[in-house]
Structure formats: structure tokens, C-alpha cells
XYZ file of C-alpha atoms in Angstrom:
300
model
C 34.297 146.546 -64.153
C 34.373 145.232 -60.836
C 37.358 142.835 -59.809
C 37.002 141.171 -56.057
C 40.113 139.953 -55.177
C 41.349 136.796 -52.364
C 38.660 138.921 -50.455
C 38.607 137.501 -46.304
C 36.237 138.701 -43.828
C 35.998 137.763 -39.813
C 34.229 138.304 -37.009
C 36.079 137.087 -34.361
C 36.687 133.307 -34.813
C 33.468 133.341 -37.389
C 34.846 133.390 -40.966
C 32.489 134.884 -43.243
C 34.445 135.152 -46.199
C 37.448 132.645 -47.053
C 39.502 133.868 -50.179
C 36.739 135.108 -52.612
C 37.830 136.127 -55.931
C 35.643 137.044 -58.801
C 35.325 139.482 -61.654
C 32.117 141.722 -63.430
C 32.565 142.612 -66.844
C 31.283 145.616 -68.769
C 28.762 144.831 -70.923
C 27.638 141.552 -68.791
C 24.755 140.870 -65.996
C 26.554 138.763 -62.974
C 24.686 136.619 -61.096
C 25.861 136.370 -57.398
C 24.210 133.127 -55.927
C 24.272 131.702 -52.280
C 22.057 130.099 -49.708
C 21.337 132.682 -46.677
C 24.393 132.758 -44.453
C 27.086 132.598 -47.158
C 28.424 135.438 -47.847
C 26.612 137.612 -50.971
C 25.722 140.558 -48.366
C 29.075 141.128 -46.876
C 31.267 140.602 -50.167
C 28.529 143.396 -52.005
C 28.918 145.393 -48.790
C 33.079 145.395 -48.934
C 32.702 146.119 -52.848
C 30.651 149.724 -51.507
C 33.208 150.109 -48.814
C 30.876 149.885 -46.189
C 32.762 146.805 -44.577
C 36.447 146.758 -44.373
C 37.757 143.881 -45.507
C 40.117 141.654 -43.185
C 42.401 140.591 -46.194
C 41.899 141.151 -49.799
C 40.941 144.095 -51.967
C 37.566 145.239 -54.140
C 37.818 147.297 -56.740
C 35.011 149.086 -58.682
C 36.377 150.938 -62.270
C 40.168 150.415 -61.071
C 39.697 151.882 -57.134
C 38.633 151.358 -54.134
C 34.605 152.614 -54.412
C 35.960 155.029 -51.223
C 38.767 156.546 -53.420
C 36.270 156.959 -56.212
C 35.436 160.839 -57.611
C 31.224 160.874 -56.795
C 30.982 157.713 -56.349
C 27.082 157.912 -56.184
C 27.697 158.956 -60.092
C 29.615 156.174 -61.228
C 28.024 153.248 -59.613
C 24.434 152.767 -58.906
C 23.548 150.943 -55.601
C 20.895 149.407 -53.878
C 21.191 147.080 -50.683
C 18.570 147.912 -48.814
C 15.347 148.885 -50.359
C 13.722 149.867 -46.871
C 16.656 152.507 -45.599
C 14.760 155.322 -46.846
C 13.106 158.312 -45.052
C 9.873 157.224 -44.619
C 8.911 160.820 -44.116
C 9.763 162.385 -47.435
C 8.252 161.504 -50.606
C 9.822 159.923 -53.403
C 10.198 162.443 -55.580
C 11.965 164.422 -53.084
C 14.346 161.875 -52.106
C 14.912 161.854 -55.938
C 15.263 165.726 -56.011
C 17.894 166.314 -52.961
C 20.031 162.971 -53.995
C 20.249 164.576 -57.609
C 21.271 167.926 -56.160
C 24.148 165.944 -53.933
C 25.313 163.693 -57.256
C 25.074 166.953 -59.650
C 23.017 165.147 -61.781
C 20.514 166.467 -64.039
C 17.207 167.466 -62.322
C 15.114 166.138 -65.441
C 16.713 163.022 -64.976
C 14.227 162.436 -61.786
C 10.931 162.808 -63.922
C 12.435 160.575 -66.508
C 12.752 157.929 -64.439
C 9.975 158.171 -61.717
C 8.316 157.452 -65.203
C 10.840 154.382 -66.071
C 10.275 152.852 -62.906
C 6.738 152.785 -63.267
C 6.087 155.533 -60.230
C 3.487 157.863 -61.322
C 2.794 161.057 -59.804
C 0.228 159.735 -57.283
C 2.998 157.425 -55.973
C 6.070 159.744 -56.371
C 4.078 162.487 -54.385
C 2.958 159.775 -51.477
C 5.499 159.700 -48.254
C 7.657 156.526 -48.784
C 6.391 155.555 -45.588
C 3.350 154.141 -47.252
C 5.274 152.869 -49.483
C 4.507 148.861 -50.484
C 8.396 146.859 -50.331
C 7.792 146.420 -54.324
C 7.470 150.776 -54.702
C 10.573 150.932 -52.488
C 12.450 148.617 -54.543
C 11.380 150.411 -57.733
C 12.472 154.340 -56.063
C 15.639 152.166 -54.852
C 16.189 151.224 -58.861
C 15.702 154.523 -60.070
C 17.892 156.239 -57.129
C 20.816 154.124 -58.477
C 20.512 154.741 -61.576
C 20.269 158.493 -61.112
C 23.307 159.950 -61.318
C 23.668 157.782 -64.953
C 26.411 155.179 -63.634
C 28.596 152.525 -65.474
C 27.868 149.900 -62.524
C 25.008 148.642 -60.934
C 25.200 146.835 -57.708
C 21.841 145.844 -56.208
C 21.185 143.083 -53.440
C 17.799 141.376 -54.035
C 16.373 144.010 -55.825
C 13.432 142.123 -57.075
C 12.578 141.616 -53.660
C 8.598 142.441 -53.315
C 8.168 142.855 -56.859
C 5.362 141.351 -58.257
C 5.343 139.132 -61.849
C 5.034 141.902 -63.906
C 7.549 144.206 -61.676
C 9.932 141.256 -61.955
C 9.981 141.249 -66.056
C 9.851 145.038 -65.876
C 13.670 144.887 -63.881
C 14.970 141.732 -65.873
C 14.617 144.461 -69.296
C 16.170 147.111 -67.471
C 19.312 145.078 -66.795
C 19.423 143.246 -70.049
C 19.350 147.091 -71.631
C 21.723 148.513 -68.901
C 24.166 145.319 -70.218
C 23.553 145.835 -73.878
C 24.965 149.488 -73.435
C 27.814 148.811 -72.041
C 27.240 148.920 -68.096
C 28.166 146.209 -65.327
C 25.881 144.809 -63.062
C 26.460 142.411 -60.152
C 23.126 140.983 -59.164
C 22.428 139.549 -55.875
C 19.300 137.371 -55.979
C 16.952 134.134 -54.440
C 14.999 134.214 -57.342
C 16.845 131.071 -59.199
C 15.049 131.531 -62.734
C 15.043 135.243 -62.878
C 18.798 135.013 -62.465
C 18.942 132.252 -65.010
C 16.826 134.406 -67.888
C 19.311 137.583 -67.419
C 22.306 136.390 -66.177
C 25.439 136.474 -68.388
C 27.953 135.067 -65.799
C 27.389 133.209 -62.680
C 29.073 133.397 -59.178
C 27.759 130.222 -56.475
C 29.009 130.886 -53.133
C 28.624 128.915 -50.079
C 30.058 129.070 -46.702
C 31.947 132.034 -47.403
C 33.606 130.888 -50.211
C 33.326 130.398 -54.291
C 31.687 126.953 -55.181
C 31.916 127.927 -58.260
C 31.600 130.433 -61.212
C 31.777 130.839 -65.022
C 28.338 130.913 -67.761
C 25.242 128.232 -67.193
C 26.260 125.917 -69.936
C 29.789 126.071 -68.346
C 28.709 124.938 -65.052
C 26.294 122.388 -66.092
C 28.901 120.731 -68.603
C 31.792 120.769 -65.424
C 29.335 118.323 -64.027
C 29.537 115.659 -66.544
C 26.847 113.913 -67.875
C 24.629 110.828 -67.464
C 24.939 107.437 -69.523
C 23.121 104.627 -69.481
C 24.033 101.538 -72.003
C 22.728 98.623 -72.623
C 25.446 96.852 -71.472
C 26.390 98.308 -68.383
C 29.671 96.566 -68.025
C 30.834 97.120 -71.241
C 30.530 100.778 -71.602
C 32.268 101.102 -68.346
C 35.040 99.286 -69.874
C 34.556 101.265 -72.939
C 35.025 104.502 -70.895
C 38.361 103.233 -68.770
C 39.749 102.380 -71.899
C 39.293 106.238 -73.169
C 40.646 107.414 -69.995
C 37.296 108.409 -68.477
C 36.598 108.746 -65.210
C 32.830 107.426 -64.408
C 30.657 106.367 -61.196
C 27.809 105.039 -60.402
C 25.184 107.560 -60.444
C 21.582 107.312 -58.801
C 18.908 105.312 -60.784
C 21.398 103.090 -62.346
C 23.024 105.445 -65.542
C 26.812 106.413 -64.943
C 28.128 109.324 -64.056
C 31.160 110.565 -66.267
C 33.315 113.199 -66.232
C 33.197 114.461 -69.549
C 31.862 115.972 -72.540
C 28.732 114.491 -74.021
C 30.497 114.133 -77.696
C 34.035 112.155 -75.748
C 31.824 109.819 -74.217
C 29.410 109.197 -77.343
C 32.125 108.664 -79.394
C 33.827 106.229 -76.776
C 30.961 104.148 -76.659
C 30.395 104.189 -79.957
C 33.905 102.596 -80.652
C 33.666 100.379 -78.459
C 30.261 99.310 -80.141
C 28.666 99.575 -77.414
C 24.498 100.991 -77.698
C 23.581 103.835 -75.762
C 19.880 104.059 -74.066
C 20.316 107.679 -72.926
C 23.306 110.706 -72.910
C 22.573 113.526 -71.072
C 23.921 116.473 -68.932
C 24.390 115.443 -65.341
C 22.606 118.705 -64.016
C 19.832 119.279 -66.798
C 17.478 120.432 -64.635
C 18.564 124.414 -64.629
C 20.138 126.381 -62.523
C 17.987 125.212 -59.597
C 19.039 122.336 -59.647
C 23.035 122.828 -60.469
C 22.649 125.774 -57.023
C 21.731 122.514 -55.105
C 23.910 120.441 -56.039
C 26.965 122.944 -55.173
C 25.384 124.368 -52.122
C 23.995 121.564 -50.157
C 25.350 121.934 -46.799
C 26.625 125.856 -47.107
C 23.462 127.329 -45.322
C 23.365 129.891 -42.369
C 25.151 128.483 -39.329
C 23.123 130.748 -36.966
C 26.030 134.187 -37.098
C 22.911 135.884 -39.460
C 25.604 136.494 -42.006
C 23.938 136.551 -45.281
């Protein structure tokens, strides 16, 4: 479980983060979605208490991450896939952080072997590593010490097609037994095919959050009649709120089945009922985060 709570971060008179609340669930993959500049980094660094917050708390399993008994045990995490010693190789940095953690030394074969790091790779300096090998020694460094919570920051970052459906298993398996991840991520349809819960932030604060189908249906949906007048009418009379959307169908605020059944007794023919945002997740991040990109302070 992590719980973010009326979280507030500045630097000087630059607000990063405005009041950010949010919750991760056991068992659940959380999406954490925001143009560069708004806020993802910093909030993910404050949950690791590697930023101190200005107002607000984070909590990971009930404490503070700082206040947490081996920490590196519980929770699993990966911001940076390039802070490693380039001059060890990967399986040592595997060997002296399980040593530190008290984890089990098999545990590092095992999962050189999960992430897909053979023994020509694990035995190669990390400096030669490609970004897509760090990322994988990054995965398999959190997940050594066998923690309840994953938080990783672009992870599939460098990853190439077959990397990327590699991870999105991983996660969906981490979920399925139980664990918590909070996912950090620019790739809009990788999020979309794991992603139990969604957080949209923008501008240092929450946009909004909740599952796909939730978000899309808060946006209302599209209708088009054949009589455009009446089915306005129609929709006043049911106390629906509608406007003029672009290409000429309405835009109402409501569910598909109120307004269907609103036209329909009013007898008036629909020509087309649809969600307002039906175009994925792309599409619903644009329309919430227009405007909320990086105002030059290179907070991410």
C-alpha cells in the first residue's frame, strides 16, 4: 500500500507539487501519468524519502519509507536506471546489494535469469551496458530483496518491443500475487494494457484519477440526432447538461444509457451515441493535460 497524502513541494516561488493526494493498492498496477514538467519525478522521489516534502505526508506499508525496517527489502525501486557503477559488473552489483538487504544469494542467479541477463551480460562491466540491460539489472535489483512494493520511474525506458511485453508480465504477475506497484511511464498504451488504476497529473497537481472506463465515462459522451433541436430539448427536459461539441454531435454529461433513454422518450432518433473520449487513453491524457507541460524549472 502506498497512500500520498495533500503532498506540496516548492522551490522557492516555483510550485512543483500543489496538494497531491492519491492511493496504490495491494494487488493493483498504478499508472502515474503526466506530461514532462508535472510532477511524477518529485512525488515518486518524496514517496522514497529522497525529497522532503514542503507539506503533506507519503507513506509506503503504514510509514514513512525512512522509518521503514530494510527498506531495500520491502519495497523495490528503480528511478534511475543509469546510477549504477559502471565499473562493476552486474552480477556483482547483484551480489554486494543482496549481502546489504540479507537476502538470499540464490535469489541473484534466479533473476539475472528472469530478467533475461545471461551470463555473458551479467559478467560484462555495466559500463557497456545498453540503457535497455540497465533497465533490466535495475528491475531485478528491486525486486531482490523479494518486496511487497514496486516503485519504478520509466522503467521501460530503452527497452525494446519484446523487452517491453517481457516487463508488462512481470507486473501483471507481481499484481496477481498480491504486490503494489506505482508505475511511472510515457509509454501511453503500455500503461493502458497493465494498468489497474490511473493517476493524470499536470502542473503539479491531480487532473484526475480512478480506472480507464471511469475516466472515459466522467467525460460524457457524444450524440448526434436527427433532429438536433429536439434532442437538445429532449435532454433539458431530463435535466442534462449538453454543449455543442466539435463536428456538430452534442456533448452531454452523462451516461450513455440516461441519454439513450432520454431521447428515446422523447421520440427522438439517434444517428450516433458514443463515449466522448473513445479514442484510449491517449487521447483522454490529452484532453486533461493540454496546457500542463514543463514551464522551463526541468521539474519532471
Amino acid at each position: 500500500m502506498i497512500n500520498v497524502e495533500n503532498l506540496t513541494k516548492r522551490y522557492g516561488k516555483h510550485t512543483a507539487l500543489d496538494d497531491v493526494s492519491f492511493e496504490c493498492r495491494p494487488g493493483t498496477v498504478t499508472g502515474f501519468l503526466g506530461p514532462n514538467g508535472a510532477g511524477k519525478s518529485t512525488t515518486m522521489r518524496i514517496i522514497c524519502g529522497l525529497t522532503p516534502p514542503t507539506g503533506g505526508r507519503a507513506t509506503v506499508l503504514g510509514s514513512p519509507y525512512r522509518r521503514l525496517g530494510n527498506p531495500g527489502a520491502r519495497v523495490g525501486v528503480l528511478l534511475d536506471a543509469s546510477a549504477q557503477h559502471g565499473g562493476r559488473t552486474g552480477r556483482e552489483v547483484l551480489r554486494l546489494s543482496a549481502r546489504i538487504l540479507g537476502a538470499d544469494p540464490g535469489r541473484v542467479e534466479e533473476l539475472l535469469g528472469q530478467v533475461g541477463l545471461g551470463d555473458a551480460a551479467a559478467n560484462r562491466r555495466i559500463g557497456g551496458y545498453s540503457l535497455g540491460m540497465r533497465q533490466r539489472l535495475g528491475l531485478a535489483h528491486a525486486l531482490l530483496g523479494d518486496p511487497s512494493v514496486l516503485i519504478l520511474d520509466e522503467p521501460a525506458n530503452g527497452l525494446d518491443p519484446e523487452g517491453i511485453h517481457w516487463m508488462r508480465h512481470l507486473l501483471r504477475r507481481f499484481a496477481e500475487a498480491g504486490g503494489t506497484v506505482l508505475l511511472s511511464s510515457h509509454l501511453l498504451r503500455e500503461v493502458e494494457a497493465v494498468a489497474d488504476r490511473l493517476v493524470l497529473i499536470g502542473s503539479g497537481r491531480v487532473v484526475a484519477q480512478g480506472t480507464l472506463d471511469e475516466l472515459v465515462a466522467s467525460s460524457g459522451v457524444r450524440v448526434r440526432a436527427t433532429d438536433t433541436l429536439a434532442l437538445r430539448a429532449a435532454l433539458t427536459a431530463a435535466g442534462i447538461d449538453a454543449e455543442t461539441g466539435a463536428n456538430g454531435p452534442l456533448l452531454a454529461h452523462a451516461e450513455a444509457e440516461r441519454v439513450g433513454r432520454a431521447a428515446a422518450a422523447a421520440g427522438v432518433a439517434l444517428v450516433e451515441l458514443r463515449p466522448a473520449d473513445d479514442g484510449g487513453l491517449e487521447q483522454l491524457f490529452l484532453s486533461l493535460t493540454t496546457g500542463t507541460t514543463d514551464d522551463g524549472k526541468g521539474v519532471r
